[in-house]
């Protein structure tokens, strides 16, 4: 499957392996495990190998329609964490994020940038898993507070500064909170639980191949409107959301391994 995809393409169903209510501990961020210096260096080396450079070159061809003569790979890797299902469940001591990959920027001689994603594959082994257009990870990491890590909520293509006790939204294609606003981890956990708790494998959402996010309040409300009008509003809302997801899908693309 050599078609262009994007980070967000698998987020709506694949990343929702979640969730039952529980209390979130105050120390939820303490378990975030950074890669060792050796692992980080190994990931960066993988991103500079011919196979990884080939992924970046393919991405430049497909997305930017260019044929770079030379590609320069950064010697700096950005650890990227993804939303932890156990955190959403409220598992005691679970960190908000788990390490997903190390992002390394590749720059074409014409100036366009792509991001090579090096992912762990067994103990001490890293593999170039794909190349994304742009360098969001590198750009957003420059905005992190000291001691924070970069957290991705893939369902909304959201990027957060994950600190010890809070998260700050940096960027999102479908923002669920104001950009730049700090939210305590306990509040963030309740929010993601409300967004994804009903989308676990085997749920009606998955069986119906649902799209979008259910309201946190699942109780029916008597709107006083005729059924036909309500149905029309729901259909219109679904169309708008589908359009938003399509726009998100188009914004950033991936060249798979």
PDB file of C-alpha atoms in Angstrom:
ATOM      1  CA  UNK A   1       0.000   0.000   0.000  1.00  0.00           C
ATOM      2  CA  UNK A   2       2.009   2.853  -1.332  1.00  0.00           C
ATOM      3  CA  UNK A   3      -0.646   5.534  -1.167  1.00  0.00           C
ATOM      4  CA  UNK A   4      -0.166   8.721   0.784  1.00  0.00           C
ATOM      5  CA  UNK A   5      -1.689   8.615   4.242  1.00  0.00           C
ATOM      6  CA  UNK A   6      -1.358  10.859   7.271  1.00  0.00           C
ATOM      7  CA  UNK A   7      -0.916  10.601  10.995  1.00  0.00           C
ATOM      8  CA  UNK A   8      -4.559  11.283  11.636  1.00  0.00           C
ATOM      9  CA  UNK A   9      -5.868   8.561   9.311  1.00  0.00           C
ATOM     10  CA  UNK A  10      -5.805   5.782  11.911  1.00  0.00           C
ATOM     11  CA  UNK A  11      -6.697   7.865  14.933  1.00  0.00           C
ATOM     12  CA  UNK A  12     -10.478   7.654  15.025  1.00  0.00           C
ATOM     13  CA  UNK A  13     -10.741   3.934  15.745  1.00  0.00           C
ATOM     14  CA  UNK A  14      -7.295   2.399  16.201  1.00  0.00           C
ATOM     15  CA  UNK A  15      -6.243   4.699  19.027  1.00  0.00           C
ATOM     16  CA  UNK A  16      -9.357   4.158  21.102  1.00  0.00           C
ATOM     17  CA  UNK A  17      -8.481   0.902  22.855  1.00  0.00           C
ATOM     18  CA  UNK A  18      -9.818   2.304  26.104  1.00  0.00           C
ATOM     19  CA  UNK A  19     -11.515   2.569  28.928  1.00  0.00           C
ATOM     20  CA  UNK A  20     -13.348   2.195  32.226  1.00  0.00           C
ATOM     21  CA  UNK A  21     -13.827   4.907  34.861  1.00  0.00           C
ATOM     22  CA  UNK A  22     -11.443   5.088  37.798  1.00  0.00           C
ATOM     23  CA  UNK A  23      -9.736   7.618  39.998  1.00  0.00           C
ATOM     24  CA  UNK A  24      -6.576   9.239  38.621  1.00  0.00           C
ATOM     25  CA  UNK A  25      -3.604   9.521  40.964  1.00  0.00           C
ATOM     26  CA  UNK A  26      -1.911  12.882  41.494  1.00  0.00           C
ATOM     27  CA  UNK A  27       1.416  11.394  40.341  1.00  0.00           C
ATOM     28  CA  UNK A  28       0.210  10.319  36.895  1.00  0.00           C
ATOM     29  CA  UNK A  29       3.016  12.105  35.057  1.00  0.00           C
ATOM     30  CA  UNK A  30       5.856  10.589  37.034  1.00  0.00           C
ATOM     31  CA  UNK A  31       5.909   7.349  35.054  1.00  0.00           C
ATOM     32  CA  UNK A  32       6.725   8.941  31.683  1.00  0.00           C
ATOM     33  CA  UNK A  33       9.857   7.092  30.600  1.00  0.00           C
ATOM     34  CA  UNK A  34      12.321   9.009  28.410  1.00  0.00           C
ATOM     35  CA  UNK A  35      14.592   7.111  26.026  1.00  0.00           C
ATOM     36  CA  UNK A  36      18.143   6.676  27.248  1.00  0.00           C
ATOM     37  CA  UNK A  37      20.911   8.704  25.648  1.00  0.00           C
ATOM     38  CA  UNK A  38      22.010   5.534  23.866  1.00  0.00           C
ATOM     39  CA  UNK A  39      18.532   4.828  22.510  1.00  0.00           C
ATOM     40  CA  UNK A  40      18.098   8.417  21.388  1.00  0.00           C
ATOM     41  CA  UNK A  41      21.417   8.323  19.558  1.00  0.00           C
ATOM     42  CA  UNK A  42      20.507   4.973  17.963  1.00  0.00           C
ATOM     43  CA  UNK A  43      17.180   6.360  16.743  1.00  0.00           C
ATOM     44  CA  UNK A  44      18.905   9.362  15.178  1.00  0.00           C
ATOM     45  CA  UNK A  45      21.410   7.072  13.456  1.00  0.00           C
ATOM     46  CA  UNK A  46      18.585   4.994  11.981  1.00  0.00           C
ATOM     47  CA  UNK A  47      16.963   8.170  10.643  1.00  0.00           C
ATOM     48  CA  UNK A  48      20.156   8.936   8.746  1.00  0.00           C
ATOM     49  CA  UNK A  49      20.464   5.555   7.047  1.00  0.00           C
ATOM     50  CA  UNK A  50      19.771   5.125   3.316  1.00  0.00           C
ATOM     51  CA  UNK A  51      16.409   3.430   3.846  1.00  0.00           C
ATOM     52  CA  UNK A  52      15.132   6.280   6.020  1.00  0.00           C
ATOM     53  CA  UNK A  53      16.450   8.888   3.609  1.00  0.00           C
ATOM     54  CA  UNK A  54      14.636   7.011   0.859  1.00  0.00           C
ATOM     55  CA  UNK A  55      11.376   7.386   2.823  1.00  0.00           C
ATOM     56  CA  UNK A  56      11.976  11.107   3.165  1.00  0.00           C
ATOM     57  CA  UNK A  57      12.743  11.392  -0.552  1.00  0.00           C
ATOM     58  CA  UNK A  58       9.525   9.558  -1.425  1.00  0.00           C
ATOM     59  CA  UNK A  59       7.591  11.913   0.829  1.00  0.00           C
ATOM     60  CA  UNK A  60       9.107  14.950  -0.899  1.00  0.00           C
ATOM     61  CA  UNK A  61       8.119  13.484  -4.258  1.00  0.00           C
ATOM     62  CA  UNK A  62       4.558  12.675  -3.229  1.00  0.00           C
ATOM     63  CA  UNK A  63       3.747  15.728  -1.126  1.00  0.00           C
ATOM     64  CA  UNK A  64       5.969  18.534  -2.409  1.00  0.00           C
ATOM     65  CA  UNK A  65       6.337  17.249  -5.983  1.00  0.00           C
ATOM     66  CA  UNK A  66      10.100  17.724  -5.907  1.00  0.00           C
ATOM     67  CA  UNK A  67      13.088  15.492  -6.593  1.00  0.00           C
ATOM     68  CA  UNK A  68      15.743  16.547  -4.051  1.00  0.00           C
ATOM     69  CA  UNK A  69      19.343  16.061  -5.054  1.00  0.00           C
ATOM     70  CA  UNK A  70      20.464  16.053  -1.435  1.00  0.00           C
ATOM     71  CA  UNK A  71      18.741  15.480   1.899  1.00  0.00           C
ATOM     72  CA  UNK A  72      20.258  16.571   5.208  1.00  0.00           C
ATOM     73  CA  UNK A  73      19.166  14.701   8.323  1.00  0.00           C
ATOM     74  CA  UNK A  74      19.282  16.449  11.709  1.00  0.00           C
ATOM     75  CA  UNK A  75      21.524  15.107  14.441  1.00  0.00           C
ATOM     76  CA  UNK A  76      18.790  15.831  17.003  1.00  0.00           C
ATOM     77  CA  UNK A  77      15.836  13.574  17.786  1.00  0.00           C
ATOM     78  CA  UNK A  78      12.595  14.593  19.487  1.00  0.00           C
ATOM     79  CA  UNK A  79      10.973  11.925  21.685  1.00  0.00           C
ATOM     80  CA  UNK A  80       7.254  11.790  20.915  1.00  0.00           C
ATOM     81  CA  UNK A  81       4.763  10.382  23.412  1.00  0.00           C
ATOM     82  CA  UNK A  82       1.249   9.240  22.590  1.00  0.00           C
ATOM     83  CA  UNK A  83      -1.852   9.199  24.780  1.00  0.00           C
ATOM     84  CA  UNK A  84      -1.702   6.215  27.120  1.00  0.00           C
ATOM     85  CA  UNK A  85      -4.868   4.031  27.174  1.00  0.00           C
ATOM     86  CA  UNK A  86      -4.206   3.184  30.827  1.00  0.00           C
ATOM     87  CA  UNK A  87      -4.200   6.889  31.656  1.00  0.00           C
ATOM     88  CA  UNK A  88      -7.580   7.244  29.989  1.00  0.00           C
ATOM     89  CA  UNK A  89      -8.842   4.244  31.939  1.00  0.00           C
ATOM     90  CA  UNK A  90      -7.608   5.881  35.118  1.00  0.00           C
ATOM     91  CA  UNK A  91      -5.216   3.060  36.024  1.00  0.00           C
ATOM     92  CA  UNK A  92      -3.382   3.939  39.230  1.00  0.00           C
ATOM     93  CA  UNK A  93       0.055   5.412  38.527  1.00  0.00           C
ATOM     94  CA  UNK A  94      -0.354   5.382  34.745  1.00  0.00           C
ATOM     95  CA  UNK A  95       1.458   8.249  32.981  1.00  0.00           C
ATOM     96  CA  UNK A  96      -0.457  10.379  30.503  1.00  0.00           C
ATOM     97  CA  UNK A  97       1.838   9.336  27.656  1.00  0.00           C
ATOM     98  CA  UNK A  98       3.940   6.429  26.502  1.00  0.00           C
ATOM     99  CA  UNK A  99       6.922   6.731  24.173  1.00  0.00           C
ATOM    100  CA  UNK A 100       5.863   6.184  20.580  1.00  0.00           C
ATOM    101  CA  UNK A 101       8.816   7.271  18.452  1.00  0.00           C
ATOM    102  CA  UNK A 102      11.729   9.621  17.977  1.00  0.00           C
ATOM    103  CA  UNK A 103      11.149  12.281  15.328  1.00  0.00           C
ATOM    104  CA  UNK A 104      14.108  13.467  13.233  1.00  0.00           C
ATOM    105  CA  UNK A 105      13.880  16.291  10.701  1.00  0.00           C
ATOM    106  CA  UNK A 106      15.075  15.729   7.137  1.00  0.00           C
ATOM    107  CA  UNK A 107      15.631  18.804   4.946  1.00  0.00           C
ATOM    108  CA  UNK A 108      15.751  18.812   1.157  1.00  0.00           C
ATOM    109  CA  UNK A 109      18.274  20.991  -0.663  1.00  0.00           C
ATOM    110  CA  UNK A 110      15.318  23.141  -1.774  1.00  0.00           C
ATOM    111  CA  UNK A 111      14.372  23.855   1.849  1.00  0.00           C
ATOM    112  CA  UNK A 112      11.301  21.643   2.259  1.00  0.00           C
ATOM    113  CA  UNK A 113      11.215  19.584   5.436  1.00  0.00           C
ATOM    114  CA  UNK A 114       9.957  16.134   6.366  1.00  0.00           C
ATOM    115  CA  UNK A 115      10.063  14.152   9.597  1.00  0.00           C
ATOM    116  CA  UNK A 116      11.489  10.652   9.777  1.00  0.00           C
ATOM    117  CA  UNK A 117       9.855   8.594  12.514  1.00  0.00           C
ATOM    118  CA  UNK A 118      12.175   6.104  14.214  1.00  0.00           C
ATOM    119  CA  UNK A 119      10.281   3.597  16.322  1.00  0.00           C
ATOM    120  CA  UNK A 120      11.564   1.030  18.835  1.00  0.00           C
ATOM    121  CA  UNK A 121      11.497  -2.540  17.568  1.00  0.00           C
ATOM    122  CA  UNK A 122      12.695  -4.804  20.320  1.00  0.00           C
ATOM    123  CA  UNK A 123      15.323  -4.182  22.964  1.00  0.00           C
ATOM    124  CA  UNK A 124      17.774  -1.527  21.764  1.00  0.00           C
ATOM    125  CA  UNK A 125      16.611  -1.814  18.152  1.00  0.00           C
ATOM    126  CA  UNK A 126      15.096   1.053  16.171  1.00  0.00           C
ATOM    127  CA  UNK A 127      13.529   1.139  12.729  1.00  0.00           C
ATOM    128  CA  UNK A 128      12.535   3.945  10.365  1.00  0.00           C
ATOM    129  CA  UNK A 129       8.752   3.511  10.285  1.00  0.00           C
ATOM    130  CA  UNK A 130       7.757   6.364   7.973  1.00  0.00           C
ATOM    131  CA  UNK A 131       8.310   9.923   6.846  1.00  0.00           C
ATOM    132  CA  UNK A 132       5.794  12.711   7.477  1.00  0.00           C
ATOM    133  CA  UNK A 133       5.572  15.988   5.638  1.00  0.00           C
ATOM    134  CA  UNK A 134       6.685  19.037   7.614  1.00  0.00           C
ATOM    135  CA  UNK A 135       8.569  19.220  10.903  1.00  0.00           C
ATOM    136  CA  UNK A 136       5.834  19.794  13.474  1.00  0.00           C
ATOM    137  CA  UNK A 137       7.593  17.775  16.153  1.00  0.00           C
ATOM    138  CA  UNK A 138      10.810  19.789  15.944  1.00  0.00           C
ATOM    139  CA  UNK A 139       8.934  23.102  15.867  1.00  0.00           C
ATOM    140  CA  UNK A 140       6.627  22.256  18.766  1.00  0.00           C
ATOM    141  CA  UNK A 141       9.432  20.828  20.906  1.00  0.00           C
ATOM    142  CA  UNK A 142      11.026  24.299  20.919  1.00  0.00           C
ATOM    143  CA  UNK A 143       7.943  25.524  22.818  1.00  0.00           C
ATOM    144  CA  UNK A 144       8.153  22.956  25.605  1.00  0.00           C
ATOM    145  CA  UNK A 145       8.731  24.093  29.165  1.00  0.00           C
ATOM    146  CA  UNK A 146      11.864  22.793  30.918  1.00  0.00           C
ATOM    147  CA  UNK A 147      11.203  19.230  32.028  1.00  0.00           C
ATOM    148  CA  UNK A 148       8.166  18.752  29.788  1.00  0.00           C
ATOM    149  CA  UNK A 149       7.745  16.242  26.963  1.00  0.00           C
ATOM    150  CA  UNK A 150       5.804  16.349  23.697  1.00  0.00           C
ATOM    151  CA  UNK A 151       2.503  14.461  23.926  1.00  0.00           C
ATOM    152  CA  UNK A 152       0.319  13.578  20.946  1.00  0.00           C
ATOM    153  CA  UNK A 153      -3.415  12.922  21.207  1.00  0.00           C
ATOM    154  CA  UNK A 154      -3.807  11.294  17.784  1.00  0.00           C
ATOM    155  CA  UNK A 155      -7.602  11.289  17.741  1.00  0.00           C
ATOM    156  CA  UNK A 156      -7.631  15.073  17.269  1.00  0.00           C
ATOM    157  CA  UNK A 157      -4.063  15.403  15.957  1.00  0.00           C
ATOM    158  CA  UNK A 158      -3.475  17.302  19.181  1.00  0.00           C
ATOM    159  CA  UNK A 159      -0.042  18.217  20.510  1.00  0.00           C
ATOM    160  CA  UNK A 160       0.546  19.015  24.173  1.00  0.00           C
ATOM    161  CA  UNK A 161       3.295  20.157  26.481  1.00  0.00           C
ATOM    162  CA  UNK A 162       3.080  17.418  29.106  1.00  0.00           C
ATOM    163  CA  UNK A 163       4.477  18.604  32.413  1.00  0.00           C
ATOM    164  CA  UNK A 164       4.662  16.963  35.814  1.00  0.00           C
ATOM    165  CA  UNK A 165       1.201  18.069  36.892  1.00  0.00           C
ATOM    166  CA  UNK A 166      -0.529  19.471  33.815  1.00  0.00           C
ATOM    167  CA  UNK A 167      -0.843  19.616  30.052  1.00  0.00           C
ATOM    168  CA  UNK A 168      -0.825  22.684  27.808  1.00  0.00           C
ATOM    169  CA  UNK A 169      -2.361  22.404  24.340  1.00  0.00           C
ATOM    170  CA  UNK A 170       0.129  23.573  21.710  1.00  0.00           C
ATOM    171  CA  UNK A 171      -1.736  22.716  18.506  1.00  0.00           C
ATOM    172  CA  UNK A 172      -4.675  20.615  17.319  1.00  0.00           C
ATOM    173  CA  UNK A 173      -6.591  20.011  14.116  1.00  0.00           C
ATOM    174  CA  UNK A 174      -9.794  19.516  16.126  1.00  0.00           C
ATOM    175  CA  UNK A 175      -9.067  21.457  19.340  1.00  0.00           C
ATOM    176  CA  UNK A 176     -11.065  20.420  22.387  1.00  0.00           C
ATOM    177  CA  UNK A 177      -9.621  23.127  24.653  1.00  0.00           C
ATOM    178  CA  UNK A 178      -8.030  26.561  24.147  1.00  0.00           C
ATOM    179  CA  UNK A 179      -4.486  26.597  22.763  1.00  0.00           C
ATOM    180  CA  UNK A 180      -2.028  27.694  25.433  1.00  0.00           C
ATOM    181  CA  UNK A 181      -4.311  26.871  28.345  1.00  0.00           C
ATOM    182  CA  UNK A 182      -2.919  24.745  31.177  1.00  0.00           C
ATOM    183  CA  UNK A 183      -5.120  21.918  32.437  1.00  0.00           C
ATOM    184  CA  UNK A 184      -4.351  19.783  35.500  1.00  0.00           C
ATOM    185  CA  UNK A 185      -3.709  16.147  34.668  1.00  0.00           C
ATOM    186  CA  UNK A 186      -6.787  15.096  36.608  1.00  0.00           C
ATOM    187  CA  UNK A 187      -8.917  17.415  34.472  1.00  0.00           C
ATOM    188  CA  UNK A 188      -7.280  16.214  31.259  1.00  0.00           C
ATOM    189  CA  UNK A 189      -7.881  12.580  32.224  1.00  0.00           C
ATOM    190  CA  UNK A 190     -11.575  13.257  32.752  1.00  0.00           C
ATOM    191  CA  UNK A 191     -11.714  15.007  29.382  1.00  0.00           C
ATOM    192  CA  UNK A 192     -10.103  12.186  27.391  1.00  0.00           C
ATOM    193  CA  UNK A 193     -12.143   9.611  29.251  1.00  0.00           C
ATOM    194  CA  UNK A 194     -15.261  11.506  28.271  1.00  0.00           C
ATOM    195  CA  UNK A 195     -14.136  11.647  24.652  1.00  0.00           C
ATOM    196  CA  UNK A 196     -13.069   8.029  24.183  1.00  0.00           C
ATOM    197  CA  UNK A 197     -14.594   5.808  26.890  1.00  0.00           C
ATOM    198  CA  UNK A 198     -17.426   4.636  24.637  1.00  0.00           C
ATOM    199  CA  UNK A 199     -15.160   3.875  21.667  1.00  0.00           C
ATOM    200  CA  UNK A 200     -13.362   0.808  22.955  1.00  0.00           C
ATOM    201  CA  UNK A 201     -13.176  -2.360  20.813  1.00  0.00           C
ATOM    202  CA  UNK A 202     -16.547  -4.064  20.681  1.00  0.00           C
ATOM    203  CA  UNK A 203     -18.480  -0.864  21.339  1.00  0.00           C
ATOM    204  CA  UNK A 204     -21.494   0.250  19.321  1.00  0.00           C
ATOM    205  CA  UNK A 205     -19.292   3.094  18.061  1.00  0.00           C
ATOM    206  CA  UNK A 206     -16.812   0.656  16.535  1.00  0.00           C
ATOM    207  CA  UNK A 207     -19.477  -1.712  15.186  1.00  0.00           C
ATOM    208  CA  UNK A 208     -21.226   1.181  13.481  1.00  0.00           C
ATOM    209  CA  UNK A 209     -17.906   2.509  12.124  1.00  0.00           C
ATOM    210  CA  UNK A 210     -18.637   5.793  13.832  1.00  0.00           C
ATOM    211  CA  UNK A 211     -16.815   9.010  13.157  1.00  0.00           C
ATOM    212  CA  UNK A 212     -16.295  11.937  15.501  1.00  0.00           C
ATOM    213  CA  UNK A 213     -16.632  12.138  19.255  1.00  0.00           C
ATOM    214  CA  UNK A 214     -19.668  11.459  21.431  1.00  0.00           C
ATOM    215  CA  UNK A 215     -20.797  14.056  23.924  1.00  0.00           C
ATOM    216  CA  UNK A 216     -19.590  13.464  27.468  1.00  0.00           C
ATOM    217  CA  UNK A 217     -23.218  13.621  28.579  1.00  0.00           C
ATOM    218  CA  UNK A 218     -24.893  10.642  26.981  1.00  0.00           C
ATOM    219  CA  UNK A 219     -28.379  11.339  28.359  1.00  0.00           C
ATOM    220  CA  UNK A 220     -31.095  12.113  25.787  1.00  0.00           C
ATOM    221  CA  UNK A 221     -32.447  15.631  25.857  1.00  0.00           C
ATOM    222  CA  UNK A 222     -35.932  16.683  24.808  1.00  0.00           C
ATOM    223  CA  UNK A 223     -35.255  19.555  22.431  1.00  0.00           C
ATOM    224  CA  UNK A 224     -38.881  20.157  21.618  1.00  0.00           C
ATOM    225  CA  UNK A 225     -38.058  20.020  17.884  1.00  0.00           C
ATOM    226  CA  UNK A 226     -39.767  17.728  15.391  1.00  0.00           C
ATOM    227  CA  UNK A 227     -37.963  14.450  14.740  1.00  0.00           C
ATOM    228  CA  UNK A 228     -37.314  15.301  11.074  1.00  0.00           C
ATOM    229  CA  UNK A 229     -35.614  18.575  12.005  1.00  0.00           C
ATOM    230  CA  UNK A 230     -33.520  16.913  14.680  1.00  0.00           C
ATOM    231  CA  UNK A 231     -32.473  14.224  12.204  1.00  0.00           C
ATOM    232  CA  UNK A 232     -31.514  16.904   9.690  1.00  0.00           C
ATOM    233  CA  UNK A 233     -29.411  18.729  12.257  1.00  0.00           C
ATOM    234  CA  UNK A 234     -27.640  15.515  13.202  1.00  0.00           C
ATOM    235  CA  UNK A 235     -26.949  14.688   9.554  1.00  0.00           C
ATOM    236  CA  UNK A 236     -25.671  18.207   8.919  1.00  0.00           C
ATOM    237  CA  UNK A 237     -23.411  18.043  11.949  1.00  0.00           C
ATOM    238  CA  UNK A 238     -22.030  14.697  10.815  1.00  0.00           C
ATOM    239  CA  UNK A 239     -21.303  16.139   7.368  1.00  0.00           C
ATOM    240  CA  UNK A 240     -19.460  19.116   8.862  1.00  0.00           C
ATOM    241  CA  UNK A 241     -17.414  16.840  11.107  1.00  0.00           C
ATOM    242  CA  UNK A 242     -16.611  14.528   8.217  1.00  0.00           C
ATOM    243  CA  UNK A 243     -15.416  17.539   6.218  1.00  0.00           C
ATOM    244  CA  UNK A 244     -13.245  18.658   9.153  1.00  0.00           C
ATOM    245  CA  UNK A 245     -11.676  15.214   9.397  1.00  0.00           C
ATOM    246  CA  UNK A 246     -11.005  15.219   5.644  1.00  0.00           C
ATOM    247  CA  UNK A 247      -9.282  18.609   5.928  1.00  0.00           C
ATOM    248  CA  UNK A 248      -7.185  17.246   8.801  1.00  0.00           C
ATOM    249  CA  UNK A 249      -6.325  14.191   6.691  1.00  0.00           C
ATOM    250  CA  UNK A 250      -5.112  16.406   3.858  1.00  0.00           C
ATOM    251  CA  UNK A 251      -3.028  18.706   6.048  1.00  0.00           C
ATOM    252  CA  UNK A 252      -0.157  16.391   6.802  1.00  0.00           C
ATOM    253  CA  UNK A 253       0.780  13.219   5.001  1.00  0.00           C
ATOM    254  CA  UNK A 254       2.807  10.117   5.659  1.00  0.00           C
ATOM    255  CA  UNK A 255       5.008   7.984   3.449  1.00  0.00           C
ATOM    256  CA  UNK A 256       4.793   4.528   5.067  1.00  0.00           C
ATOM    257  CA  UNK A 257       7.691   2.154   5.476  1.00  0.00           C
TER     258      UNK A 257
END
